PDB file of C-alpha atoms and ligand atoms in Angstrom:
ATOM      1  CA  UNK Q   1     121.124 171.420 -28.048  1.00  0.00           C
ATOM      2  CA  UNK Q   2     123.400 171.857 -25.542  1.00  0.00           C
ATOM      3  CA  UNK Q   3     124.874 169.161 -23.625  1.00  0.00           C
ATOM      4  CA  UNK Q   4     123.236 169.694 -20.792  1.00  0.00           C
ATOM      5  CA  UNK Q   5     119.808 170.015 -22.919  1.00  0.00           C
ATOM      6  CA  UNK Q   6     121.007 166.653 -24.574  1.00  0.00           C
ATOM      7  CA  UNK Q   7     121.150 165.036 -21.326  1.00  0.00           C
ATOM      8  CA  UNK Q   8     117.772 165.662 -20.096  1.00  0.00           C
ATOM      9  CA  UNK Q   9     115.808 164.129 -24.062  1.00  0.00           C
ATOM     10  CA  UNK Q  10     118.287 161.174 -23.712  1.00  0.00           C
ATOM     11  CA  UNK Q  11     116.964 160.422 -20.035  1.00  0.00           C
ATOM     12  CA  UNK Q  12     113.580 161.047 -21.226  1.00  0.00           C
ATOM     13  CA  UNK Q  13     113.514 159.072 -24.058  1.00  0.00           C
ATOM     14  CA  UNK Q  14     115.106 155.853 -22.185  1.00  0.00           C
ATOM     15  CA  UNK Q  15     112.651 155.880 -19.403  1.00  0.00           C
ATOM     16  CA  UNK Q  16     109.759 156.067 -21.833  1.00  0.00           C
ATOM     17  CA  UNK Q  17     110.529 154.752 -24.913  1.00  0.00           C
ATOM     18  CA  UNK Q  18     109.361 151.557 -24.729  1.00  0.00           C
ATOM     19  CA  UNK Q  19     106.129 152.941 -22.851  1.00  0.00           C
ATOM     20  CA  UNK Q  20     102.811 151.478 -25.494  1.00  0.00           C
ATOM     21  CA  UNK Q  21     102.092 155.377 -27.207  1.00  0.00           C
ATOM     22  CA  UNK Q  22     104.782 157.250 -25.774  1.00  0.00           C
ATOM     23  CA  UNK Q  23     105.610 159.919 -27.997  1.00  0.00           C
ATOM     24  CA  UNK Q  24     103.146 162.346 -26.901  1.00  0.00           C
ATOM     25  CA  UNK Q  25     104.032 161.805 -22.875  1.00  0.00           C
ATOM     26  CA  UNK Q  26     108.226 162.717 -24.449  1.00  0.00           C
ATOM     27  CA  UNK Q  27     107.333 165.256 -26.527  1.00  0.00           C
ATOM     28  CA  UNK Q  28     105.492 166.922 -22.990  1.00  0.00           C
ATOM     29  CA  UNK Q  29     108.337 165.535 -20.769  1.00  0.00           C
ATOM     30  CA  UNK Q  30     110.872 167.745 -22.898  1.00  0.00           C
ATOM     31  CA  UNK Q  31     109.053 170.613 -23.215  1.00  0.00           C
ATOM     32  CA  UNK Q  32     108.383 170.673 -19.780  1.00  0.00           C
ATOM     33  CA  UNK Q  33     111.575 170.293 -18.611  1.00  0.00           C
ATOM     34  CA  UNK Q  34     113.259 172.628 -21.351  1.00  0.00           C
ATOM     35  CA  UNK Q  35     110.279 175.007 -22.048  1.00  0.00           C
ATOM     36  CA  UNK Q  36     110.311 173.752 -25.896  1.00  0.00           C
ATOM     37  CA  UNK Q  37     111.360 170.891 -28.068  1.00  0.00           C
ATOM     38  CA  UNK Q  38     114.629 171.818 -29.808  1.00  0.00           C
ATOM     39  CA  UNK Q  39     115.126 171.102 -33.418  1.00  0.00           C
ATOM     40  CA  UNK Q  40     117.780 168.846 -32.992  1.00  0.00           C
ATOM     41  CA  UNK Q  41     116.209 166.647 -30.519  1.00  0.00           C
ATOM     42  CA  UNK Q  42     114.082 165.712 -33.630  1.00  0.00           C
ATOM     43  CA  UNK Q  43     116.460 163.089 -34.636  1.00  0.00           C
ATOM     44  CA  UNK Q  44     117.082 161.545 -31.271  1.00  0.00           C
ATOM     45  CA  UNK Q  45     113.409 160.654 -30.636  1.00  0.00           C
ATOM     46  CA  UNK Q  46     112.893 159.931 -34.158  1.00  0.00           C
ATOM     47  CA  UNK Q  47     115.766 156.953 -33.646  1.00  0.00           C
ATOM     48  CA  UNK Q  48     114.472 155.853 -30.318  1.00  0.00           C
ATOM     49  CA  UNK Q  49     110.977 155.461 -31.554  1.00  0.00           C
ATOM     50  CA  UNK Q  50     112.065 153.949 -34.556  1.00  0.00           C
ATOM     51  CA  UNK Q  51     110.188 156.447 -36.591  1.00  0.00           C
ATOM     52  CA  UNK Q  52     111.214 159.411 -39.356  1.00  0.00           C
ATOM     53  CA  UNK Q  53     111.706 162.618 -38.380  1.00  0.00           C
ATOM     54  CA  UNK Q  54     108.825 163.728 -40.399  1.00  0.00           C
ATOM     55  CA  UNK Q  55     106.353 162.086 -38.511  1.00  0.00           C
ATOM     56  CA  UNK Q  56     108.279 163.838 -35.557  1.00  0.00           C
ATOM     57  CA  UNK Q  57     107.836 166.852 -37.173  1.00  0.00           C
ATOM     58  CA  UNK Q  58     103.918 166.061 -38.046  1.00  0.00           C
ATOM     59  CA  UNK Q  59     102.993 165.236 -34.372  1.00  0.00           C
ATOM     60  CA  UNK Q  60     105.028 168.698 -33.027  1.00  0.00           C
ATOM     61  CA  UNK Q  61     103.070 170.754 -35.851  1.00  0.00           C
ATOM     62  CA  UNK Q  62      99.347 169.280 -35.152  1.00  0.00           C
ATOM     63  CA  UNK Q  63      99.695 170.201 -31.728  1.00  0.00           C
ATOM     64  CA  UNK Q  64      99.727 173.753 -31.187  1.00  0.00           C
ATOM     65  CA  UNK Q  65     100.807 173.949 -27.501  1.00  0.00           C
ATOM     66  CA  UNK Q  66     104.291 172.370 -28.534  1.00  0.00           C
ATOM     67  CA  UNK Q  67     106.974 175.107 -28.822  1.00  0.00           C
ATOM     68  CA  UNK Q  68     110.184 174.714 -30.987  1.00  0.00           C
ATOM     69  CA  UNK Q  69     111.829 177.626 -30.206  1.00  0.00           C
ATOM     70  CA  UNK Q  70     112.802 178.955 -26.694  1.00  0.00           C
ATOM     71  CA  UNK Q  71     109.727 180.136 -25.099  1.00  0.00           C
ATOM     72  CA  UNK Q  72     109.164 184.148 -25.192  1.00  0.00           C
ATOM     73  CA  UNK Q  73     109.264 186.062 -21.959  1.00  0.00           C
ATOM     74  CA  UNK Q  74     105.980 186.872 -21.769  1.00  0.00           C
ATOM     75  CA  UNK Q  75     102.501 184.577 -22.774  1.00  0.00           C
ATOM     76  CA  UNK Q  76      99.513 186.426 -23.314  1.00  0.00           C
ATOM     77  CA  UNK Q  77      96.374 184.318 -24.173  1.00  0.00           C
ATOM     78  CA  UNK Q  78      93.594 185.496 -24.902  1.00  0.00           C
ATOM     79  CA  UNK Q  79      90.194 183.525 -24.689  1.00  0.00           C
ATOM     80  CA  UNK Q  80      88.753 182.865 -28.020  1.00  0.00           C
ATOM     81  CA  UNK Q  81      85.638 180.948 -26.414  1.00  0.00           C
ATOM     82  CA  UNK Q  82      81.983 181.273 -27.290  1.00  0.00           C
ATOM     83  CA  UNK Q  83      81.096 183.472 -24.205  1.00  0.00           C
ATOM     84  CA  UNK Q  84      84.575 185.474 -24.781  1.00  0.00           C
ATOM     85  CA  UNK Q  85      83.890 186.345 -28.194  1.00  0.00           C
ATOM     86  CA  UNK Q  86      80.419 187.345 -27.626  1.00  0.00           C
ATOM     87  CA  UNK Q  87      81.746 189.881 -25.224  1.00  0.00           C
ATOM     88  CA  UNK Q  88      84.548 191.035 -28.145  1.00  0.00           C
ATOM     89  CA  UNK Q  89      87.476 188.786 -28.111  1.00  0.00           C
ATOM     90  CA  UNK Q  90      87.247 189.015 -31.752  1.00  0.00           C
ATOM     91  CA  UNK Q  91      87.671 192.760 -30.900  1.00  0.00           C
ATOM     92  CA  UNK Q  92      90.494 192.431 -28.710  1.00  0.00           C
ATOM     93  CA  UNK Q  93      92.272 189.794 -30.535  1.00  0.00           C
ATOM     94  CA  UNK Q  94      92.626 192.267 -33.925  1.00  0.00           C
ATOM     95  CA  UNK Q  95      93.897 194.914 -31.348  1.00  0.00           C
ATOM     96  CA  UNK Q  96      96.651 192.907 -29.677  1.00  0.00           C
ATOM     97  CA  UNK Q  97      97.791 192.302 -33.752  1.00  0.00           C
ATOM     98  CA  UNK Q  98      97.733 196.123 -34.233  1.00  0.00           C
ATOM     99  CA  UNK Q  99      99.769 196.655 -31.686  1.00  0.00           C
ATOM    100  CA  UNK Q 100     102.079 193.623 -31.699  1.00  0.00           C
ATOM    101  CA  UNK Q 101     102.096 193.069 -35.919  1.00  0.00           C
ATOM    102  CA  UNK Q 102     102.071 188.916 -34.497  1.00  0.00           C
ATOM    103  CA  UNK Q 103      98.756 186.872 -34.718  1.00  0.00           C
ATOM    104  CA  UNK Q 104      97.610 184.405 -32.887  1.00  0.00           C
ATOM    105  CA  UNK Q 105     100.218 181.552 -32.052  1.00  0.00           C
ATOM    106  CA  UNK Q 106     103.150 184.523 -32.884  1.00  0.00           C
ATOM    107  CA  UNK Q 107     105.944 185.400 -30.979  1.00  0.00           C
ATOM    108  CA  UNK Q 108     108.025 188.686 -31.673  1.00  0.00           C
ATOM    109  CA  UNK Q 109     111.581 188.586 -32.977  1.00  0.00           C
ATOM    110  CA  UNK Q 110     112.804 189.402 -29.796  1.00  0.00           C
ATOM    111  CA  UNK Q 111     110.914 186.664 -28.117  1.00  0.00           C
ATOM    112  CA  UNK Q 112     109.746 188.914 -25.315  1.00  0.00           C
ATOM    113  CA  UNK Q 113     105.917 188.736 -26.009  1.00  0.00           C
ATOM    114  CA  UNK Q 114     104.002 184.802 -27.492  1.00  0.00           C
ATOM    115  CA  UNK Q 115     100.181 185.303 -28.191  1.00  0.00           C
ATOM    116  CA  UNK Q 116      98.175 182.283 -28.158  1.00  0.00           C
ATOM    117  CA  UNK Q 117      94.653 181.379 -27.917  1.00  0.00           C
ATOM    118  CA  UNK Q 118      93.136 179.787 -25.399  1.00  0.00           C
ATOM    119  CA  UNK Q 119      89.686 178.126 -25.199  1.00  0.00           C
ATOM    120  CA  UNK Q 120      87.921 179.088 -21.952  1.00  0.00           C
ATOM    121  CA  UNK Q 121      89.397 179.750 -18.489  1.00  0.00           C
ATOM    122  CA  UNK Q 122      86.633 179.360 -16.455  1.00  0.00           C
ATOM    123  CA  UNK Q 123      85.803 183.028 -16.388  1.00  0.00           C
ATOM    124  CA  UNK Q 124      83.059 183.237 -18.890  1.00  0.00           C
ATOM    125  CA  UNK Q 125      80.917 185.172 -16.080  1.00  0.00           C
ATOM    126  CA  UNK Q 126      83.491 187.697 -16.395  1.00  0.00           C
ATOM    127  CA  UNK Q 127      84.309 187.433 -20.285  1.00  0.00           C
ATOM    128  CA  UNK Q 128      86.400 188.541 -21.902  1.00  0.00           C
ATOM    129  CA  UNK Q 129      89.330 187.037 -20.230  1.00  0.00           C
ATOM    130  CA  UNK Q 130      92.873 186.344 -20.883  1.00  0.00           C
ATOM    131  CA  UNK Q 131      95.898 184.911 -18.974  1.00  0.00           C
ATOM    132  CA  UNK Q 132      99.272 186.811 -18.865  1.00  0.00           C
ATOM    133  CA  UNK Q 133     101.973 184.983 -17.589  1.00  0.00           C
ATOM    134  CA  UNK Q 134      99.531 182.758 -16.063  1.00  0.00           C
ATOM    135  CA  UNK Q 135      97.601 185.674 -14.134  1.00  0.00           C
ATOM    136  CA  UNK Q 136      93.786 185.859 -15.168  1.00  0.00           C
ATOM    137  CA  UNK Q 137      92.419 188.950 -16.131  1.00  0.00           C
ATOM    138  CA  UNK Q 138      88.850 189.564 -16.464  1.00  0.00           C
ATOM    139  CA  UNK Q 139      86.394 191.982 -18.001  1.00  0.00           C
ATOM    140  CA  UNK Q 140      89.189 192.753 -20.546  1.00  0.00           C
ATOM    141  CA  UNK Q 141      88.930 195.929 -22.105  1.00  0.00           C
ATOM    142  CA  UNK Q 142      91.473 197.910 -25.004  1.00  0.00           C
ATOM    143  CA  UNK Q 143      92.546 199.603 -22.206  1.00  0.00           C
ATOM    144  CA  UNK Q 144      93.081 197.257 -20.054  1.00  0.00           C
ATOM    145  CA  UNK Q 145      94.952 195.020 -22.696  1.00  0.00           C
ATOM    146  CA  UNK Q 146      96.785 198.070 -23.341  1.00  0.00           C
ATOM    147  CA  UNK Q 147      97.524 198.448 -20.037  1.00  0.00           C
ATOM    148  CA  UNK Q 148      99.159 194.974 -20.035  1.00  0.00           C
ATOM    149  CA  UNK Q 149     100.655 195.082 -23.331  1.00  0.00           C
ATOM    150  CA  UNK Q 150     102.529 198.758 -23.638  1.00  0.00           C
ATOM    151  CA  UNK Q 151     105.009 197.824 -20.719  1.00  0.00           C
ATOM    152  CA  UNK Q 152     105.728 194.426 -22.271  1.00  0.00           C
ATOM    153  CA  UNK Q 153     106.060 196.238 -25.706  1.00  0.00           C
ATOM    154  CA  UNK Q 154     108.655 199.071 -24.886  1.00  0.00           C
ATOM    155  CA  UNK Q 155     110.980 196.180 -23.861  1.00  0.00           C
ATOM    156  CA  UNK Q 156     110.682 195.091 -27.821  1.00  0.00           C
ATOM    157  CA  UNK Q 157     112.966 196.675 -29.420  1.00  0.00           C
ATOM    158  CA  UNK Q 158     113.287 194.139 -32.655  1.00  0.00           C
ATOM    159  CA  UNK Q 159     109.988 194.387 -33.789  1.00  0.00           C
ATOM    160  CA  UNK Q 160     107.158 192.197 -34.625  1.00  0.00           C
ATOM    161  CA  UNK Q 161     108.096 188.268 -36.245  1.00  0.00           C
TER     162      UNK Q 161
HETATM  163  S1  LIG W   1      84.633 181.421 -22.805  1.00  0.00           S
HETATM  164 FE1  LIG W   1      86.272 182.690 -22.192  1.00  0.00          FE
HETATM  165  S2  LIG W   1      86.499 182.203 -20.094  1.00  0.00           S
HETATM  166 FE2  LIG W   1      84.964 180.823 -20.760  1.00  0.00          FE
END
């Protein structure tokens, strides 16, 4: 961490850590204000909620949506939903790993493109859908993902993780 990284988990964890079931609420408060929970703010929480840092560890891993590496440039998710995969999600989610080599919940090596599923966006009338850097796209085709994907893809230039 860096100092200034430091700063922000120690402030978090002293206005919250005697809070009744406060890990969770942290573990959001760092990643929201750092975009992920680094490694070696593991111990710190672990000591201010008098707990090891496996169980840390345990809570981070259970819950996908927690990052422990600097988020990648760009977020594609892709709705894996009933109404989304009877439209061909499925199809569209074994494209994006052709292309990218990275399933879902990967991030290339050069941590410009994350994939991560998401369960319904309030588009089903307009399945499939996905969200790209937060913009909702609808009536997702190959070509369309393509479309999305090939721009975000020349930037990589380490390959697939
Ligand atoms: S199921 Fe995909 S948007 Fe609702």
């Amino acid at each position: 961490m860096t100092p200034d990284q430091h700063a922000v988990v120690a402030r978090i964890l002293s206005a919250r850590q005697q809070e009744p079931g406060a890990l969770l609420p942290i573990l959001h408060d760092i990643q929201d204000q750092l975009g992920y929970i680094p490694e070696t703010a593991i111990a710190d929480i672990a000591f201010a909620m008098n707990r090891s840092k496996a169980e840390i560890h345990g809570v981070i891993s259970f819950y996908h949506d927690f990052k422990m590496s600097p988020p990648a440039a760009h977020e594609l998710r892709l709705c894996r939903a009933e109404a989304c995969q009877s439209m061909g999600s499925d199809a569209l989610a074994a494209h994006v790993h052709a292309c990218t080599g990275i399933d879902e919940h990967g991030q290339t090596a050069d941590g410009q493109l994350a994939v991560r599923p998401v369960y319904c966006l309030g588009a089903c009338a307009t399945s499939p859908a996905m969200l790209v850097d937060g913009q909702l796209h609808a009536r997702v085709t190959k070509e369309a993902l393509d479309a999305v994907l090939q721009p975000i893809l020349n930037k990589t230039t380490g390959g697939a993780a």
